[in-house]
GROMACS .gro file of C-alpha atoms in nm:
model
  226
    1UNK     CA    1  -0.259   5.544   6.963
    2UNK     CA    2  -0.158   5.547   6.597
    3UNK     CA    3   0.174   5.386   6.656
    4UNK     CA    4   0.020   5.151   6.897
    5UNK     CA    5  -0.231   5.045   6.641
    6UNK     CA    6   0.070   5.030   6.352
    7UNK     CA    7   0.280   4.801   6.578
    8UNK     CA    8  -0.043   4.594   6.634
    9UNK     CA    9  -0.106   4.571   6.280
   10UNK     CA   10   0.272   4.485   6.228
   11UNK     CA   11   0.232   4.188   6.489
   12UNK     CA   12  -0.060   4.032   6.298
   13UNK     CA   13   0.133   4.070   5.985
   14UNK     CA   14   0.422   3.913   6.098
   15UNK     CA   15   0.211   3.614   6.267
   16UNK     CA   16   0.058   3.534   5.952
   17UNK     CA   17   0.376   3.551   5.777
   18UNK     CA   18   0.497   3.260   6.002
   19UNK     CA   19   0.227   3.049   5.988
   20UNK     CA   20   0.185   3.096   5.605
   21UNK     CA   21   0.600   2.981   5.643
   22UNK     CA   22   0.531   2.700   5.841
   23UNK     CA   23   0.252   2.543   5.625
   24UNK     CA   24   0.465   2.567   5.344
   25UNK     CA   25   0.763   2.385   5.505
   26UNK     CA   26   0.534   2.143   5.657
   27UNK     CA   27   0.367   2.068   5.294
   28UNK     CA   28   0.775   2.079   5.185
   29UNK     CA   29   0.874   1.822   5.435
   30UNK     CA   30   0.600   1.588   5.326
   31UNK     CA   31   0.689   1.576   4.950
   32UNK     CA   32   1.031   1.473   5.039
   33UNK     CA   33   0.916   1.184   5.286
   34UNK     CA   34   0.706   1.048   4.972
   35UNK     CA   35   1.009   1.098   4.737
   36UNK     CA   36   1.216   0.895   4.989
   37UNK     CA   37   0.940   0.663   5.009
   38UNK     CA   38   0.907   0.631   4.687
   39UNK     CA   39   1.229   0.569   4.609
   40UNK     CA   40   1.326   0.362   4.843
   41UNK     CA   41   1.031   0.151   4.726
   42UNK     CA   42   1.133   0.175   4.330
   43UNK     CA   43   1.260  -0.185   4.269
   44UNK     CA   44   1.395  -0.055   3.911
   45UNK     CA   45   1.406  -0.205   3.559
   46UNK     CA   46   1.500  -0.563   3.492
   47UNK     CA   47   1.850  -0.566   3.385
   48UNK     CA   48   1.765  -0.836   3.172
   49UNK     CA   49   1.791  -0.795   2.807
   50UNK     CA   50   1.631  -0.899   2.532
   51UNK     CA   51   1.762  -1.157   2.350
   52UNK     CA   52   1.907  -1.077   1.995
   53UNK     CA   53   1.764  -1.165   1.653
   54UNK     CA   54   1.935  -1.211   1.353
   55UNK     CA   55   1.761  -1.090   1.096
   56UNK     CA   56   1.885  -1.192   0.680
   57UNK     CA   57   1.782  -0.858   0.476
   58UNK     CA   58   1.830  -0.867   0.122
   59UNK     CA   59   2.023  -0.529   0.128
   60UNK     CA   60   2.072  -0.472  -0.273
   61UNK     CA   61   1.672  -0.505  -0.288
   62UNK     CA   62   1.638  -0.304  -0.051
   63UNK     CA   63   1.874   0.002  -0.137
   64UNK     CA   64   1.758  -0.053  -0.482
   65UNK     CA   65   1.404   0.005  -0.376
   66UNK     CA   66   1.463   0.325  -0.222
   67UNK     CA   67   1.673   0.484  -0.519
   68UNK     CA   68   1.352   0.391  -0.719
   69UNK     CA   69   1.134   0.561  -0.474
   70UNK     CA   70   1.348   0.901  -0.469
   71UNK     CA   71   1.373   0.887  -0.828
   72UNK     CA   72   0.946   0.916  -0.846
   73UNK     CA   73   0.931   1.277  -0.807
   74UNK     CA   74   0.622   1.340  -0.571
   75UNK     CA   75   0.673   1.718  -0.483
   76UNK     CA   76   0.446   1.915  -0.273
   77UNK     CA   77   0.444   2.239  -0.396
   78UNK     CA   78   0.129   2.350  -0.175
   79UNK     CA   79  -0.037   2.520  -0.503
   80UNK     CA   80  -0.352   2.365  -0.666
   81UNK     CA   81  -0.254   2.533  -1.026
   82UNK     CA   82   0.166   2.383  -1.004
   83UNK     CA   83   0.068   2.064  -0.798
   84UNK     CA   84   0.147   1.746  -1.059
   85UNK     CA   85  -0.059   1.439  -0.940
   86UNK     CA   86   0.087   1.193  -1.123
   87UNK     CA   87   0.392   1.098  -0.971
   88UNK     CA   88   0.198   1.005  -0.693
   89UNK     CA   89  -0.052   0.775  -0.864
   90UNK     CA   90   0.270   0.630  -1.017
   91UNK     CA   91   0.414   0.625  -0.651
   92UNK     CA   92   0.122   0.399  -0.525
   93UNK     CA   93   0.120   0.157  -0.807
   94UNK     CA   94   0.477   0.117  -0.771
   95UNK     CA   95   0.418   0.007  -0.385
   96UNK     CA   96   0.187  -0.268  -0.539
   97UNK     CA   97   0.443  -0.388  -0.774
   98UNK     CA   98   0.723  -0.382  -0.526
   99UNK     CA   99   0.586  -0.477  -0.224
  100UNK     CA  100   0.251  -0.725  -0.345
  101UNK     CA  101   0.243  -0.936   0.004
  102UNK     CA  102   0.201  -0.593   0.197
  103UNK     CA  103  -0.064  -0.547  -0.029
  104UNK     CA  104  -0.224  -0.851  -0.020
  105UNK     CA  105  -0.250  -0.971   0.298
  106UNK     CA  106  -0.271  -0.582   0.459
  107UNK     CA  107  -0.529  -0.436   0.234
  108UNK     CA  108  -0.482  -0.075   0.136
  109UNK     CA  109  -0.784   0.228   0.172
  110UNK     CA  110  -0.684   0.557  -0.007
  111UNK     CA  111  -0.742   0.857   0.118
  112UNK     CA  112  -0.767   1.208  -0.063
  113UNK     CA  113  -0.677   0.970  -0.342
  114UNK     CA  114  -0.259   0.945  -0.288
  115UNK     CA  115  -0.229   0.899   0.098
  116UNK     CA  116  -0.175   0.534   0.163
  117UNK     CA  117  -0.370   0.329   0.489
  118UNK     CA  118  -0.244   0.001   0.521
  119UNK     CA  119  -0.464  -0.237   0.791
  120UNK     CA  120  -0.292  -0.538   0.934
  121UNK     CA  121  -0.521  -0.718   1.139
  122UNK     CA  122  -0.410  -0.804   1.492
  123UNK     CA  123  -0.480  -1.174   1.643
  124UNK     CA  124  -0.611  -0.999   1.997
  125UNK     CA  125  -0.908  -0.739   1.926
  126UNK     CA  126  -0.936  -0.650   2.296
  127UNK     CA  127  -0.540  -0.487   2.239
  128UNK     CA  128  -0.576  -0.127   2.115
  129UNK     CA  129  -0.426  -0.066   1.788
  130UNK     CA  130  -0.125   0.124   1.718
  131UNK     CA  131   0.000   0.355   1.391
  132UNK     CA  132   0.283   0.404   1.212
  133UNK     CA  133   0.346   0.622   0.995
  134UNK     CA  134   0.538   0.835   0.774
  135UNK     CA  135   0.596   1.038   0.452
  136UNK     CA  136   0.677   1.019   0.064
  137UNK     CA  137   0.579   1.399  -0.061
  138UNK     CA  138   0.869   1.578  -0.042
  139UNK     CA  139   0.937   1.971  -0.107
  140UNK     CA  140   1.064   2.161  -0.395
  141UNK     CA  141   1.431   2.196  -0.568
  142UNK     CA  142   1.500   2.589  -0.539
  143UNK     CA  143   1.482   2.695  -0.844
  144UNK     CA  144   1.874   2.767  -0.976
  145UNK     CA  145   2.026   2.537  -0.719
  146UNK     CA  146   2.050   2.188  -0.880
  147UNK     CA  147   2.445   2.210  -0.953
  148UNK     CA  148   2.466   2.272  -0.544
  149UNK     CA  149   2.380   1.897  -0.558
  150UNK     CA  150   2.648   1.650  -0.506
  151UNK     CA  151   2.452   1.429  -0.738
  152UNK     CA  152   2.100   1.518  -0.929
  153UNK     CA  153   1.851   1.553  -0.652
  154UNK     CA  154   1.586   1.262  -0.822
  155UNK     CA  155   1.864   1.031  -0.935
  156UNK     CA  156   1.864   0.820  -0.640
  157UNK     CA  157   2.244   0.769  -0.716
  158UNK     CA  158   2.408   0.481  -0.473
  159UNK     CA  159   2.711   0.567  -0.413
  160UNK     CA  160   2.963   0.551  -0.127
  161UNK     CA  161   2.724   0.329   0.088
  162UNK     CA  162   2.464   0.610   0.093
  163UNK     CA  163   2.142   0.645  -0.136
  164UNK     CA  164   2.143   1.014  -0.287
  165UNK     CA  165   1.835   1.255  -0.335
  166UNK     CA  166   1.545   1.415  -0.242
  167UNK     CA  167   1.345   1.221   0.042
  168UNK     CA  168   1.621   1.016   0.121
  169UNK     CA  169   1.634   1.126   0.513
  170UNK     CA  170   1.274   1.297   0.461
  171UNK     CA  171   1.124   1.061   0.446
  172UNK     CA  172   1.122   0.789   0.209
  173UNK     CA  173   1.316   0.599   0.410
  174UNK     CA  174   1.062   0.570   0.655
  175UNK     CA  175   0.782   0.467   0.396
  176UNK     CA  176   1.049   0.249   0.257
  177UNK     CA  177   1.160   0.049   0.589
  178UNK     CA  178   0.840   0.006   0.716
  179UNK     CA  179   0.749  -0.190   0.409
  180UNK     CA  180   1.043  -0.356   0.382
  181UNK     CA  181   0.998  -0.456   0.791
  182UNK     CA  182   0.625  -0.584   0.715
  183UNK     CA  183   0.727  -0.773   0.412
  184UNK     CA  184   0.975  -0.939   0.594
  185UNK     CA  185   0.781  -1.053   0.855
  186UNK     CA  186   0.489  -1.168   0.651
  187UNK     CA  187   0.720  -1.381   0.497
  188UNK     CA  188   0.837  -1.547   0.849
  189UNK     CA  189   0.443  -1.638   0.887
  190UNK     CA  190   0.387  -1.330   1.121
  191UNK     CA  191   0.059  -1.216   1.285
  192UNK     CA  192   0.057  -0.915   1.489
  193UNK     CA  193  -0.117  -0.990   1.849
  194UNK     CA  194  -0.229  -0.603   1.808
  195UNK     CA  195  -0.389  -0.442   1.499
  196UNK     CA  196  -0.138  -0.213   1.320
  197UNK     CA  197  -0.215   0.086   1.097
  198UNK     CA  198   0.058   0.217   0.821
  199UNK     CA  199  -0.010   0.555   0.760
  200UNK     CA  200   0.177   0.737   0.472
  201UNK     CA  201   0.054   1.113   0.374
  202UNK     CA  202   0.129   1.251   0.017
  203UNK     CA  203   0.083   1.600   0.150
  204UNK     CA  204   0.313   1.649   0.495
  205UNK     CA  205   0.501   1.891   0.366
  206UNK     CA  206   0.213   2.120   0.303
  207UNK     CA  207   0.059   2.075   0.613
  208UNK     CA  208  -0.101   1.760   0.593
  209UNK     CA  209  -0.452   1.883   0.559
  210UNK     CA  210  -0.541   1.621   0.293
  211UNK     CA  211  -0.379   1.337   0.391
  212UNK     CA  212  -0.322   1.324   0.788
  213UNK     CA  213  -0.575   1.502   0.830
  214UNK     CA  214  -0.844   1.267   0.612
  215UNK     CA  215  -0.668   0.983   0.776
  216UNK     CA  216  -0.738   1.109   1.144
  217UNK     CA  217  -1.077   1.129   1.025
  218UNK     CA  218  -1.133   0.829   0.835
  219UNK     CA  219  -1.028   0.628   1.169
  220UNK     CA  220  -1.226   0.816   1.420
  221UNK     CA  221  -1.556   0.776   1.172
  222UNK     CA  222  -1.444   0.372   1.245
  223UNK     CA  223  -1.467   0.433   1.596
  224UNK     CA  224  -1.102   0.341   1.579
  225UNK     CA  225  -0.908   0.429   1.932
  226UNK     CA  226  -0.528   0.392   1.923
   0.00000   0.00000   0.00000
């Protein structure tokens, strides 16, 4: 009786096994027919490039520009009691001096008093708006290291067709060629069809807690959606 009820018990086991097998290969067979569909379907990318634009860049102002940048020293050092603020106030009235149109026709809001929030007003409000942005805080010199430098770290030295220092990868160059970019195109009579926001932090290197974070929340309090 026992074995007979083991071998029962065995049978149902095994029957349940099966069908639990089958549903899964029937559910298997049916994501491959919509793959196949699918692809088989997929008409793919135009081929079709976009057409090229040459574009005349003043590229002495422009390198020149970003040695002056890395040679503002705007360190994060994270500590209320170390941190110097005024390279940074220096920082954003050099932006006005150096780039005035991006100024003028974007409009700037400061937030936590250094990070930068440049507007530029779209032609089509029913587009959502997109952001940019980037950094010019950058962190520390280790104390004892400055002759491992090929070249002093805020010199900005130009030199073998590269631009030398601190922030010169991170990320002043992004700061830099964004206003550079808009410049450039305000000065070819550009309007944006969508509203764009430049967003450069003073404090990314830190954390952002100031600056990122007071610009996340200065948009959302504008009911801004990007």
């Amino acid at each position: 009786m026992g074995v007979s009820l083991l071998n029962s018990n065995k049978h149902i086991h095994n029957s349940q096994m099966r069908k639990i097998l089958l549903s899964l290969g029937l559910v298997l067979c049916l994501l491959i027919a919509v793959l196949l569909v699918r692809t088989l379907s997929f008409s793919g990318a135009s081929s079709e490039l976009p057409e090229m634009v040459s574009v005349d860049v003043d590229e002495e102002r422009v390198v020149q520009n970003m040695s002056r940048a890395i040679q503002i020293q705007t360190v994060s050092t994270g500590d209320p009691e170390t941190q110097e603020t005024a390279p940074f106030a220096e920082y954003v009235a050099w932006t006005r001096e150096t780039y005035p149109e991006v100024h003028e026709q974007l409009g700037l809001e400061l937030i936590a008093e250094h990070s930068m929030l440049f507007t530029w007003a779209g032609s089509n409000t029913d587009l959502k708006p997109i952001l940019l942005t980037a950094h010019y805080d950058v962190v520390p010199i280790a104390p004892g290291s400055e002759g491992d430098w090929s070249y002093p770290p805020f010199s900005g030295t130009v030199t073998g067709g590269y631009v030398w220092g601190r922030g010169a990868l991170d990320d002043k160059s992004g700061v830099i060629a964004m206003l550079e970019a808009v410049t450039l195109l305000i000065e070819q009579g550009f309007t944006p069809e969508r509203t764009i926001y430049l967003s450069f932090g003073h404090d990314e290197e830190v954390g952002g807690n100031l600056g990122a974070k007071g610009i996340t929340e200065h948009l959302r309090s504008q009911g801004v959606q990007l």
